Amino acid sequence: MSFLNLDREKVEMKRGLETNLIEESIWEVISMEWFDKWRKYVNYDNEELGTRSKEEIDKLHPGTIDNSHLKGNFGDEFSRTVVEGKDYILIPENVSINFIKKYGVAPRFTRTCINIGTIDQPILQIKLYPLRIEVYKCSRSEPISDIWDKTSYKSTSRIKPIIKYYRNAKTMNDLRSNLKELTVYQYRIWYFDTQSNDNDNTYDLTTSNKNLFITADKVNIYKNWKLVTNFNMNIEEIKDTTNYCLEIIVEESYMFGNNYSSNYNYNTSSSLSIYPRDSVINKWKNEIVVNSWIDCVDKFNKWKEAKVIDVNHTTKQITVHFLGYSSKDDETVFFSQLDRKIEPLYSKTKNWRKLLEEDDNIDILVDCVNQPKTPPIDSPVLVSPVITPTGSPTNSPSTVVSHYVNPADIILTVDNKLQDWVIGRIEDIDVINERIKVSYELPNNDVDGLILDDDKKKFLSSNPTVATINRLEKWFDLYGEEICQLYTHTKNPNDRVNQVVNYNNNNNPYNNNYNYSSNYLTNYSSNYQNNDDNEEIENHSQGKPLANGCVGLRNLGNTCFMNSILQCLSHIKLLSDYFISNTYKKHINTSNPLGHGGKLATIYSKLIKNIYSNVYNIIVPRNFKKIVGNLFPQFNNYDQHDSQEFMGFIIDGLHEDCNVILKKPIVNDSLDIRIYKKFKGLVDIVNDEFVQSELTHNDEIMSIVAWNKFLYRNKSYLVDILYGQTKSHVT
C-alpha cells in the first residue's frame, strides 16, 4: 500500500468522526481496540508518515475490524455495557464502507439515526438497540401448554422462541404488520407483562359502589400473559427492561382466511370460539353475577355499557340494563348467546367516564319545572344569577333563584318530578367519592307557566335573556344512570336529519332521538376488536394505600428518573395542596411565551389528585409522561435521563404556567439603581461611584438586587415556596 492511500484514510476517518447526525442516516460501529491499532498503522496523530519503512508499517496492520467483544447475548444485539469513545466509535456509512471493504468487519453493527424529538425541535440520536422480540407460536392442538409458565418453558428445550429484531416498531400496531409472515392463519397476540403481580394472574373483579367492573385487563389474562386489545400501546412501556426484549405469543385461530381449518372440531367448539384459548379468557362469562358491568350489544347491534340485573340459571339467561336508558330497553341474553353478545367492559365501548374533565359537556337527566309556586312580585329588581342548591347534593331536589327578586328573595322550587335530558357542563370532579358537579339550565319554559301578574309577564317576554331560568348545579354519581355521553339523548346540532333514527318514540319516556351507527357489527372473527379510543386510559391499580399519598408509580420503560422526582414533589404538602384545591387555576397564565398554556399545570394537578385520592395504590403516569414529552422533546422517549435535570424542567414549567406576571418587563442596569434606591429609601443618588461599588462588592446588596430583579419577571406560588438564592463560595 502506498503512503498516499494511508494519508487518504486519515482524511476520510477525520471527516467521518466530524460528521453531524442526520435523521435516517446509517452509521457503523467500529471497535475502539481496532481503531487504536489503526491509528498507529496510519500514524493518525502526526501530520506526516515520517521515515517509517514499508516493513514497519506492514507490521502495524490492524487486521480485520473485530467487534466480537461488543456483541450482546442474541444475534446482532449490541452489548449494553460498552461506552462510546471507550469501547467503540461511530462513523457514517459513506465513510465506513471503504474501510469495511478494505479491512472487513465481524460482527457488523449497522445502526440508524432517529429523531426522538419533534420536527420543530429535533433531537437526533443513533438507535444502538433495536427492539428484540421473542416470538412463541401457540400450538392450535395444545390450548394450554407450558408456555404459560415461564419457569417451565425456560427450563425445557421443546419450546424455542423465534428471535426477531425491529428497528422502527414503536407500537404493537407496528409490530402486528410485521408478524404476518409467521402464519397463514388469523391470529391474535399475547404479551408477557413483567410488571404483573401475583394478584393479576386471575381475573379479579374491581369493586366500586357495589358494582363489579369486568374490564379487559382483568379477564384477558392468564398468569402473566395478557391479550393485546389496544394496538396503540407503546412497546417501550411493556417490554422486559431486565432482559431488554418483548416476549409475545402468536396464537393461531382455527380460521384459514375465511374458512375453518381441518383442525377445528365442530362438535366441541362453539361457533364463535375460533381460538384455542377462548375457553380461558371467556371463563368469566360462565361465572357472571348480578351488578357486573359489561359491554353488551342491543337489539340494533350497537355495543353499550350495561349492567347485569338478573342471572337465571333455571331459564339459562341473564338480563342486562343499559346505563342511562329506560328499563323498557333491557335485554335478555341466553347463556348460549354470551360468547357473541357480551364482552369485557370498555372493550367494545369507550371508557368515557374515566376521560371526563372539568368544562366537558355531557347529557344529564334532571327534574324539570312544571308549575312552580311563587308569591306575587311587587317590586322586581334585576340581580346577578345565584345558585342555591339545598340539602345533600345527591338526594334533595335542586332549587334556583329567579333573576327577579323582591326584598324577600323568591325561591322557585322544583315541585313535580317530570324529568328530561339536558346538556350540562362539568364544574368539578370528586375523585375520592366518584362524583361530578354539573351546572345546567332547565329546559325552556313558557313565561305563562310562571304565576306573575300581566305587567311582569309582559316585561319578562320583552327581555328573553333576562327571563331565562338561572343555571343550576348538582352533584351526580360518576357511575350513575343520570349521566350519559354528550348527544346520547340530546340533539346534536351538527347532525343531519337523515342521520337520525327516531327509535320507538311512543314507548320512549324521554321522547328523545337515538343515534345509531349504520356500521352494525356483523363479523365475529375476533372476540376482541382494537379499541383505539381507550389509548389514553390509565389503568391505575385500585386499592387502599398504606397512607394517603403513599402510592407506587408504574415504570414506563426507563422512567425511574421521572417517578423518583414525582414522588418527591408529590410529598411537598404546600405544593400538592395548591393543585388539589384547584387554587392554581386562578393563576394560569395562557399568554406567557415561556409557559405552556396551563397544559403542564393541568396534567400535574390530575396526577396529584389521583395520588391523593385514596382510591389507587399504583398510579400509571402515562398521560403525564405524554404531555411532558410533547412540551419537552428531550423527554419524548424511553431513554434514561438525569433526575435533577427533569426536576428543573418540571418546576420551572409549573412556575411559568402559573406566573402571575402577565407582561414581563425588561430588566437592565437602570433597574438595579431603582431597586437600590427603594431598598435604601433614597429619593436621589448623588454618588454614582459609591452606588456602583455597593452593587458590585456588597453581597447583601447584590443579593437583594438580584432577587428583586428576578421577582420583576417571576411571581408565582412555586416561587414563594420553592425558589431561593444560594451563595457560591467558589466564585
XYZ file of C-alpha atoms in Angstrom:
731
model
C 0.000 0.000 0.000
C 1.294 3.436 -0.878
C 1.740 6.218 1.640
C -0.773 8.269 -0.338
C -3.570 5.762 0.455
C -2.798 5.906 4.162
C -2.972 9.681 4.051
C -6.313 9.374 2.329
C -7.560 7.040 5.043
C -6.643 9.589 7.711
C -8.554 12.318 5.886
C -11.592 10.081 5.424
C -11.633 8.992 9.068
C -11.389 12.582 10.320
C -14.250 13.527 8.022
C -16.321 10.663 9.371
C -15.663 11.493 13.017
C -16.632 15.136 12.419
C -19.841 14.320 10.523
C -23.019 15.682 12.121
C -26.026 13.467 12.758
C -28.706 13.473 10.062
C -32.063 11.805 10.518
C -32.295 8.370 8.853
C -28.547 8.333 8.167
C -26.757 4.976 8.579
C -23.826 4.571 10.982
C -21.331 1.783 11.567
C -19.925 0.649 14.914
C -16.123 0.302 14.956
C -14.216 -1.303 17.821
C -12.037 1.165 19.731
C -9.424 -1.566 20.159
C -9.133 -1.894 16.381
C -9.270 1.901 15.939
C -6.275 2.364 18.246
C -4.280 -0.172 16.214
C -5.291 1.562 13.002
C -4.191 4.964 14.363
C -0.693 3.617 14.893
C -0.757 1.977 11.492
C -1.517 5.236 9.639
C 0.361 7.476 12.108
C -3.003 9.198 12.704
C -1.815 11.708 15.317
C 1.040 13.054 13.145
C 0.582 15.080 10.012
C 3.177 13.133 8.050
C 4.166 9.487 7.962
C 7.793 10.254 8.691
C 10.641 7.934 7.672
C 8.999 4.608 8.566
C 9.800 1.785 6.199
C 7.175 -0.260 4.403
C 8.067 -3.282 6.532
C 7.496 -1.330 9.761
C 4.135 -0.122 8.519
C 3.026 -3.582 7.419
C 3.810 -4.973 10.882
C 1.334 -2.466 12.345
C -1.519 -3.563 10.077
C -4.640 -3.687 12.359
C -6.243 -6.653 10.586
C -9.988 -7.275 10.387
C -12.249 -4.969 12.387
C -13.042 -7.252 15.325
C -16.288 -6.237 17.065
C -16.776 -9.555 18.848
C -16.342 -8.036 22.322
C -19.176 -5.599 21.522
C -21.667 -8.374 20.934
C -24.659 -8.921 23.199
C -26.412 -12.148 24.082
C -28.594 -12.525 20.986
C -27.839 -12.312 17.277
C -26.576 -8.900 16.234
C -27.616 -7.409 19.554
C -25.227 -4.740 20.764
C -23.774 -5.021 24.270
C -25.369 -2.684 26.802
C -22.283 -2.414 28.991
C -19.976 -0.754 26.458
C -19.325 3.005 26.303
C -18.891 5.165 23.224
C -15.394 6.656 22.984
C -14.016 3.981 25.281
C -15.131 0.725 23.668
C -16.290 1.838 20.237
C -16.710 4.740 17.829
C -19.422 5.502 15.274
C -18.713 6.586 11.715
C -21.219 7.254 8.896
C -21.862 4.636 6.252
C -20.444 6.714 3.377
C -17.079 6.639 5.180
C -17.192 3.188 6.779
C -17.985 1.397 3.529
C -14.426 1.913 2.222
C -12.860 0.756 5.500
C -15.058 -2.353 5.605
C -14.244 -3.131 2.000
C -10.525 -2.992 2.772
C -10.310 -4.466 6.273
C -13.548 -6.402 6.689
C -15.659 -6.472 9.877
C -17.159 -9.148 12.112
C -19.703 -8.955 13.571
C -21.240 -5.949 11.869
C -23.428 -3.465 13.751
C -25.277 -1.133 11.386
C -27.416 1.429 13.140
C -29.802 4.232 12.134
C -30.010 7.838 13.326
C -33.509 8.674 14.544
C -35.279 11.807 15.722
C -36.622 11.359 19.257
C -37.787 14.966 19.399
C -40.198 16.809 17.121
C -39.960 18.290 13.648
C -39.604 21.776 15.128
C -37.220 20.717 17.887
C -35.365 17.655 16.616
C -33.249 15.566 18.977
C -31.138 13.169 16.960
C -29.535 10.026 18.318
C -28.266 6.750 16.920
C -30.531 3.862 17.893
C -27.995 1.295 19.099
C -30.506 -1.208 20.429
C -33.248 -2.341 18.028
C -36.224 -3.973 19.677
C -35.709 -7.693 20.254
C -38.859 -9.783 20.106
C -39.065 -13.367 21.326
C -41.989 -14.889 19.462
C -43.665 -18.106 20.596
C -46.172 -19.705 18.253
C -49.157 -21.126 20.068
C -49.959 -24.682 19.009
C -53.577 -24.894 17.908
C -53.694 -28.520 19.048
C -52.498 -27.675 22.584
C -54.541 -24.785 24.011
C -52.852 -24.738 27.428
C -49.164 -25.530 27.288
C -46.048 -24.973 29.335
C -45.599 -21.681 27.535
C -47.935 -20.134 30.100
C -45.456 -20.892 32.847
C -42.196 -19.048 32.276
C -40.326 -21.191 34.796
C -41.397 -24.341 32.936
C -40.650 -23.414 29.372
C -37.445 -21.603 30.254
C -36.084 -24.853 31.694
C -37.152 -27.066 28.797
C -35.874 -27.227 25.280
C -39.036 -28.253 23.492
C -40.348 -24.684 23.153
C -37.951 -22.326 21.448
C -38.695 -18.700 20.620
C -38.279 -17.090 17.227
C -35.925 -14.135 17.643
C -36.923 -11.068 15.622
C -35.477 -7.561 15.543
C -37.415 -4.425 14.712
C -35.695 -1.077 14.400
C -38.771 1.057 13.768
C -41.510 -0.698 15.749
C -42.879 1.737 18.329
C -46.377 0.381 18.939
C -47.998 -3.030 18.876
C -49.678 -1.949 15.656
C -46.257 -1.572 14.001
C -45.341 -4.999 15.276
C -48.559 -6.638 14.114
C -47.920 -5.727 10.478
C -44.514 -7.472 10.651
C -45.804 -10.719 12.148
C -47.958 -11.736 9.203
C -45.027 -13.633 7.745
C -45.132 -16.121 10.634
C -48.524 -17.678 9.912
C -51.141 -18.005 7.187
C -53.912 -18.239 9.747
C -55.748 -15.482 11.528
C -54.020 -14.761 14.781
C -54.021 -12.641 17.882
C -51.158 -11.542 20.097
C -50.378 -12.025 23.775
C -47.520 -10.295 25.550
C -45.695 -11.154 28.747
C -46.292 -8.445 31.345
C -43.204 -8.260 33.546
C -44.902 -5.827 35.918
C -47.882 -8.031 36.740
C -48.330 -9.034 40.368
C -49.420 -12.441 41.562
C -52.847 -10.931 42.171
C -53.148 -10.269 38.429
C -52.758 -13.926 37.494
C -56.502 -14.456 37.623
C -59.288 -12.084 36.784
C -60.044 -10.115 39.916
C -63.183 -8.013 39.717
C -62.742 -4.464 40.961
C -65.478 -3.380 43.319
C -66.675 0.207 43.316
C -70.036 1.380 44.672
C -71.240 -2.245 44.749
C -70.539 -2.528 41.016
C -68.276 -5.188 39.558
C -66.293 -3.752 36.668
C -65.322 -6.658 34.427
C -62.678 -4.950 32.311
C -60.488 -6.492 29.639
C -57.276 -6.016 31.605
C -58.739 -8.297 34.303
C -60.141 -11.108 32.169
C -57.968 -11.141 29.043
C -55.083 -12.554 31.039
C -53.653 -15.906 32.018
C -50.825 -15.926 34.527
C -48.579 -13.051 33.350
C -49.655 -13.222 29.710
C -52.067 -10.538 28.523
C -54.092 -10.424 25.346
C -53.381 -7.342 23.237
C -56.599 -5.392 22.662
C -55.141 -1.900 22.290
C -52.606 -1.918 19.481
C -51.641 1.702 20.127
C -49.832 0.757 23.336
C -46.163 1.708 23.283
C -43.809 -1.262 23.236
C -41.233 0.532 25.374
C -43.744 0.594 28.244
C -44.371 -3.148 28.311
C -41.064 -4.718 27.309
C -38.854 -6.504 29.822
C -36.356 -3.865 30.950
C -34.191 -6.533 32.582
C -33.723 -8.742 29.521
C -34.354 -5.868 27.091
C -36.869 -7.737 24.988
C -40.572 -8.241 24.463
C -41.967 -11.754 24.700
C -45.119 -12.409 22.729
C -47.311 -15.332 21.726
C -48.784 -15.509 18.250
C -51.969 -17.511 18.799
C -53.266 -19.029 15.580
C -57.003 -19.325 15.060
C -58.917 -22.207 13.511
C -59.580 -19.959 10.545
C -57.601 -20.105 7.303
C -58.647 -16.927 5.544
C -62.435 -17.116 5.920
C -62.602 -20.909 6.253
C -62.169 -23.226 9.205
C -59.051 -25.359 9.184
C -59.130 -29.127 9.321
C -58.016 -28.988 12.994
C -61.301 -27.370 14.001
C -63.668 -29.615 15.942
C -67.233 -28.644 15.082
C -68.705 -30.885 17.760
C -66.831 -29.495 20.738
C -66.282 -25.881 19.673
C -68.685 -23.004 19.877
C -69.412 -21.313 16.553
C -67.530 -18.303 17.812
C -64.672 -19.975 19.704
C -62.185 -19.810 16.898
C -59.078 -19.507 19.096
C -57.625 -22.302 21.245
C -57.584 -20.180 24.386
C -61.094 -18.759 24.112
C -62.121 -21.076 26.920
C -59.507 -19.436 29.153
C -60.418 -15.810 28.607
C -64.167 -16.464 28.360
C -64.301 -18.291 31.671
C -65.737 -15.206 33.366
C -68.864 -15.387 31.207
C -69.859 -18.631 32.891
C -69.380 -17.052 36.319
C -71.123 -13.738 35.717
C -73.108 -12.331 38.646
C -75.597 -9.549 39.290
C -74.146 -5.997 39.332
C -71.446 -6.921 36.825
C -70.656 -4.074 34.426
C -70.022 -5.329 30.898
C -70.314 -4.356 27.250
C -73.455 -5.758 25.651
C -74.925 -5.485 22.172
C -78.510 -4.209 21.938
C -81.279 -5.145 19.514
C -79.805 -2.765 16.952
C -76.369 -4.433 17.150
C -74.892 -1.403 18.898
C -72.463 -2.004 21.753
C -73.268 -0.172 25.004
C -72.078 -0.252 28.587
C -74.523 -2.359 30.554
C -75.161 -3.789 33.988
C -76.328 -7.321 34.780
C -79.507 -7.079 36.829
C -80.541 -10.746 36.865
C -78.956 -14.160 36.351
C -81.442 -17.027 35.983
C -79.816 -20.463 35.937
C -83.187 -22.160 35.543
C -84.059 -20.479 32.259
C -80.352 -20.141 31.417
C -80.437 -16.453 30.690
C -79.277 -13.134 32.054
C -80.940 -9.742 31.935
C -78.877 -6.633 31.334
C -79.782 -2.995 31.736
C -78.170 -0.378 29.504
C -76.846 2.513 31.570
C -78.783 5.712 31.025
C -81.667 4.050 29.175
C -85.200 3.098 30.136
C -85.929 -0.299 31.680
C -88.022 -0.993 28.573
C -84.734 -1.270 26.675
C -83.391 -4.040 28.942
C -82.021 -7.002 27.034
C -82.346 -10.708 27.749
C -79.328 -12.790 26.753
C -79.394 -16.589 26.808
C -76.338 -18.467 28.036
C -75.833 -19.826 24.515
C -75.528 -16.225 23.241
C -72.983 -14.993 25.781
C -69.978 -15.583 23.533
C -71.179 -13.109 20.922
C -73.389 -10.690 22.854
C -71.300 -9.684 25.851
C -67.659 -8.669 26.202
C -65.493 -7.140 28.939
C -66.398 -3.608 29.893
C -64.953 -0.948 27.559
C -63.502 -3.487 25.139
C -66.213 -2.552 22.635
C -67.232 0.825 24.027
C -65.344 3.921 25.063
C -64.379 4.412 28.679
C -65.802 7.912 28.536
C -66.397 8.251 32.271
C -62.662 7.965 33.001
C -61.915 10.599 30.355
C -64.241 13.255 31.758
C -62.601 16.555 32.599
C -63.757 19.852 34.007
C -65.620 22.043 31.473
C -66.651 18.969 29.434
C -70.295 18.797 28.339
C -72.389 15.684 28.991
C -76.025 14.621 28.927
C -77.711 14.622 32.341
C -81.174 13.567 33.485
C -82.754 16.302 35.618
C -86.062 17.243 37.222
C -87.970 19.880 35.229
C -90.111 22.788 36.426
C -93.798 22.142 35.770
C -95.878 24.651 37.782
C -93.571 26.328 40.352
C -95.386 28.032 43.212
C -94.177 31.586 43.749
C -95.612 34.503 45.726
C -96.551 37.708 43.872
C -93.749 40.058 42.974
C -94.398 43.673 43.884
C -91.072 45.323 43.079
C -88.894 43.157 40.854
C -85.231 44.036 40.881
C -82.660 42.677 38.411
C -79.906 40.811 40.241
C -76.950 38.613 39.294
C -77.585 34.874 38.919
C -77.377 32.995 42.199
C -77.140 29.219 42.516
C -78.612 27.813 45.710
C -78.568 24.009 45.975
C -80.278 22.698 49.086
C -79.902 19.539 51.125
C -77.413 16.841 50.191
C -76.030 17.058 46.670
C -77.458 13.746 45.551
C -80.792 13.243 47.311
C -82.549 16.600 47.536
C -84.297 18.472 44.721
C -82.392 21.372 43.237
C -83.507 24.937 43.906
C -82.952 28.017 41.813
C -83.066 31.739 42.443
C -85.028 33.738 39.874
C -83.460 36.660 38.056
C -86.184 38.821 39.615
C -86.494 39.019 43.370
C -88.255 41.190 45.849
C -86.670 42.118 49.172
C -87.558 38.627 50.384
C -85.779 36.535 47.728
C -88.181 34.352 45.756
C -87.161 30.705 45.505
C -88.570 28.626 42.645
C -88.660 25.065 43.957
C -88.968 22.030 41.738
C -92.210 20.524 42.987
C -93.025 17.958 40.297
C -90.748 15.128 39.208
C -91.052 15.444 35.433
C -87.607 14.504 34.075
C -85.781 15.262 30.880
C -82.272 15.012 29.416
C -80.369 18.273 29.100
C -76.775 19.240 28.368
C -74.672 20.098 31.413
C -71.134 21.331 31.975
C -68.817 19.651 34.472
C -67.676 22.143 37.106
C -65.807 19.867 39.499
C -64.728 16.215 39.788
C -64.577 14.495 43.178
C -62.203 11.592 42.537
C -62.422 10.201 46.064
C -66.219 9.929 46.169
C -66.524 9.250 42.430
C -68.954 12.042 41.681
C -69.073 15.133 39.479
C -70.641 18.554 39.938
C -72.531 19.672 36.844
C -74.110 23.029 36.036
C -77.049 23.168 33.674
C -80.097 25.146 32.590
C -83.601 23.765 32.837
C -85.401 23.182 29.538
C -87.097 26.316 28.130
C -90.437 27.019 29.809
C -93.146 29.346 28.610
C -93.365 32.537 30.644
C -97.097 31.828 31.050
C -96.118 28.937 33.283
C -94.969 31.364 35.950
C -97.543 32.825 38.306
C -96.873 36.507 37.667
C -99.134 39.475 37.055
C -99.620 40.758 33.495
C -97.095 43.586 33.819
C -94.368 41.246 34.965
C -95.165 38.729 32.211
C -95.008 41.498 29.614
C -91.682 42.708 30.960
C -90.214 39.186 31.003
C -91.482 38.497 27.478
C -89.800 41.623 26.152
C -86.481 40.613 27.806
C -85.950 36.984 26.824
C -82.344 36.908 28.040
C -83.499 38.002 31.459
C -86.428 35.609 31.508
C -84.249 32.512 31.280
C -84.114 30.427 34.417
C -80.705 30.569 36.099
C -78.124 27.781 35.839
C -78.336 25.106 38.492
C -75.589 22.998 39.982
C -75.975 19.416 41.114
C -73.720 16.522 42.100
C -74.054 13.311 40.089
C -72.707 9.828 40.683
C -69.859 9.287 38.197
C -71.116 5.751 37.619
C -74.813 6.600 37.900
C -77.562 6.423 35.302
C -78.284 10.141 35.337
C -75.298 10.924 33.121
C -74.529 9.859 29.547
C -72.128 10.827 26.806
C -72.911 14.091 25.072
C -75.702 13.788 22.483
C -76.753 10.331 23.640
C -80.230 11.659 24.450
C -79.931 15.317 23.432
C -79.911 16.598 19.881
C -76.584 17.123 18.181
C -76.834 20.417 16.280
C -74.320 19.135 13.727
C -76.317 16.019 12.838
C -78.168 15.903 9.554
C -81.814 14.900 9.627
C -81.250 11.751 7.582
C -78.594 10.559 10.016
C -81.002 10.361 12.935
C -83.358 7.454 13.510
C -86.355 8.036 15.750
C -86.338 4.992 17.996
C -89.713 3.771 19.307
C -90.873 7.278 20.033
C -94.194 6.240 21.530
C -92.601 3.985 24.126
C -89.697 6.227 25.000
C -90.404 8.013 28.311
C -87.885 10.722 27.490
C -89.199 11.259 23.933
C -85.670 11.670 22.547
C -83.919 10.838 19.301
C -81.420 7.996 19.440
C -78.477 7.929 17.075
C -77.426 4.548 15.780
C -74.419 3.753 13.657
C -75.107 2.190 10.276
C -71.990 0.046 10.664
C -73.534 -2.828 12.551
C -71.210 -5.463 13.876
C -71.583 -8.444 11.568
C -68.205 -10.136 11.723
C -67.216 -12.030 14.853
C -63.953 -13.448 13.506
C -62.181 -11.995 16.526
C -63.633 -11.809 20.026
C -61.847 -8.570 20.735
C -61.553 -5.586 18.463
C -58.967 -2.863 18.676
C -60.462 -0.071 20.760
C -58.137 2.805 19.948
C -60.354 5.314 21.759
C -59.122 3.903 25.065
C -55.475 4.639 24.317
C -55.232 7.407 26.896
C -56.973 5.486 29.667
C -54.570 4.997 32.544
C -55.233 1.651 34.196
C -54.363 2.608 37.737
C -54.443 -0.225 40.233
C -57.307 0.312 42.648
C -56.665 -0.366 46.302
C -56.346 1.364 49.642
C -52.824 2.820 50.036
C -50.988 2.380 53.334
C -51.315 6.123 53.888
C -52.817 8.944 51.895
C -50.425 9.765 49.061
C -48.223 6.700 49.580
C -48.780 5.118 46.180
C -46.487 3.476 43.683
C -45.764 4.895 40.243
C -45.630 2.338 37.435
C -42.396 2.308 35.467
C -42.974 3.068 31.766
C -39.759 1.828 30.216
C -36.814 3.701 31.754
C -38.823 6.301 33.678
C -37.263 5.839 37.117
C -35.843 9.364 36.793
C -39.369 10.743 36.369
C -41.050 8.642 39.054
C -38.434 9.457 41.701
C -38.893 13.208 41.188
C -42.692 12.934 41.102
C -42.601 11.086 44.419
C -40.516 13.886 45.911
C -42.672 16.697 44.522
C -45.951 15.000 45.448
C -44.909 14.920 49.108
C -44.335 18.666 49.310
C -47.591 19.321 51.148
C -47.916 23.010 50.286
C -47.374 22.298 46.600
C -49.792 19.357 46.473
C -52.492 21.302 48.343
C -52.115 24.112 45.808
C -53.002 21.788 42.931
C -55.530 19.579 44.722
C -57.578 22.609 45.827
C -57.578 23.996 42.243
C -56.094 27.253 43.511
C -53.628 27.065 40.643
C -56.472 27.703 38.179
C -56.731 31.298 39.355
C -53.121 31.862 38.338
C -52.965 30.099 34.952
C -51.142 32.386 32.525
C -52.076 31.460 28.956
C -50.242 34.433 27.410
C -46.817 33.651 28.854
C -44.474 32.801 25.941
C -42.243 30.886 28.364
C -45.177 28.862 29.688
C -47.235 26.067 28.202
C -50.742 27.492 28.255
C -51.516 25.725 31.527
C -51.099 22.240 29.998
C -48.345 21.165 32.360
C -50.115 22.566 35.429
C -53.370 20.856 34.458
C -51.890 17.399 33.879
C -49.794 17.693 37.051
C -52.919 18.592 39.021
C -54.713 15.488 37.708
C -51.769 13.316 38.671
C -51.576 14.725 42.207
C -55.337 14.347 42.679
C -55.091 10.674 41.708
C -52.147 10.149 44.057
C -54.081 11.609 46.990
C -57.485 10.164 46.054
C -57.122 7.180 48.439
C -58.570 5.103 45.590
C -55.373 3.769 43.989
C -52.267 2.063 45.318
C -50.436 2.131 41.966
C -50.616 5.049 39.533
C -49.735 4.803 35.834
C -48.414 8.286 34.895
C -48.752 7.658 31.145
C -50.684 10.810 30.270
C -48.305 12.929 32.339
C -45.315 11.488 30.504
C -47.008 12.071 27.154
C -47.698 15.744 27.881
C -44.189 16.277 29.268
C -42.737 14.637 26.153
C -44.747 16.975 23.932
C -43.668 20.052 25.887
C -40.036 18.992 26.387
C -38.962 16.898 23.361
C -35.790 15.699 25.074
C -38.019 13.566 27.317
C -40.179 12.298 24.447
C -38.587 8.848 24.533
C -37.994 5.943 26.866
C -34.303 6.504 27.495
C -32.673 7.206 30.827
C -32.347 10.846 31.866
C -30.952 12.883 34.720
C -33.449 13.267 37.573
C -32.271 16.719 38.633
C -32.485 17.982 35.065
C -36.044 16.646 34.820
C -36.967 18.272 38.125
C -35.689 21.623 36.883
C -37.844 21.442 33.759
C -40.969 20.451 35.722
C -40.673 23.072 38.467
C -39.800 25.827 36.000
C -42.631 24.718 33.689
C -45.187 24.741 36.516
C -43.920 28.149 37.625
C -44.250 29.659 34.148
C -47.751 28.195 33.727
C -48.792 29.869 36.991
C -46.720 33.048 36.670
C -48.998 35.970 37.539
C -46.719 38.446 35.745
C -48.735 38.792 32.558
C -46.262 41.034 30.749
C -42.673 40.615 31.775
C -40.775 43.921 31.975
C -37.293 44.370 30.539
C -34.576 44.335 33.188
C -31.330 46.283 32.791
C -28.729 48.140 34.837
C -31.053 51.088 35.424
C -33.362 48.711 37.291
C -30.515 47.914 39.670
C -30.338 51.595 40.611
C -34.085 51.827 41.186
C -34.073 48.723 43.382
C -31.141 50.097 45.380
C -32.906 53.440 45.891
C -36.064 51.677 47.026
C -34.155 49.446 49.421
C -32.219 52.376 50.924
C -35.209 54.676 50.957
C -33.363 57.270 48.874
C -35.010 59.832 46.675
C -31.844 60.900 44.837
C -28.498 59.260 44.376
C -25.607 61.691 44.334
C -22.525 59.485 44.480
C -22.728 57.121 41.500
C -19.351 55.640 42.284
C -20.471 54.580 45.740
C -23.660 53.015 44.325
C -21.741 51.023 41.719
C -19.362 49.823 44.405
C -22.293 48.692 46.540
C -23.865 46.910 43.592
C -20.705 45.010 42.771
C -19.000 44.405 46.114
C -21.637 44.336 48.837
C -23.002 40.748 48.979
C -26.167 41.744 50.804
C -26.984 44.489 48.315
C -26.124 42.279 45.353
C -28.390 39.550 46.718
C -31.338 41.901 47.283
C -30.991 43.482 43.850
C -30.694 40.116 42.080
C -33.714 38.665 43.898
C -35.906 41.679 43.212
C -34.891 41.728 39.545
C -35.986 38.088 39.391
C -39.339 38.943 41.026
C -39.967 41.672 38.466
C -40.477 38.909 35.884
C -41.335 35.911 38.040
C -44.100 35.744 40.604
C -45.898 32.519 41.381
C -46.809 30.311 44.297
C -43.966 27.993 43.321
C -41.536 30.908 43.657
C -42.948 31.592 47.127
C -42.401 28.057 48.437
C -39.627 26.527 46.312
C -37.317 29.238 44.985
C -34.444 30.894 46.774
C -30.845 32.016 46.471
C -27.554 30.281 47.080
C -24.152 31.869 47.551
C -21.154 30.320 45.865
C -18.033 30.091 47.990
C -16.010 29.208 44.898
C -16.611 32.220 42.685
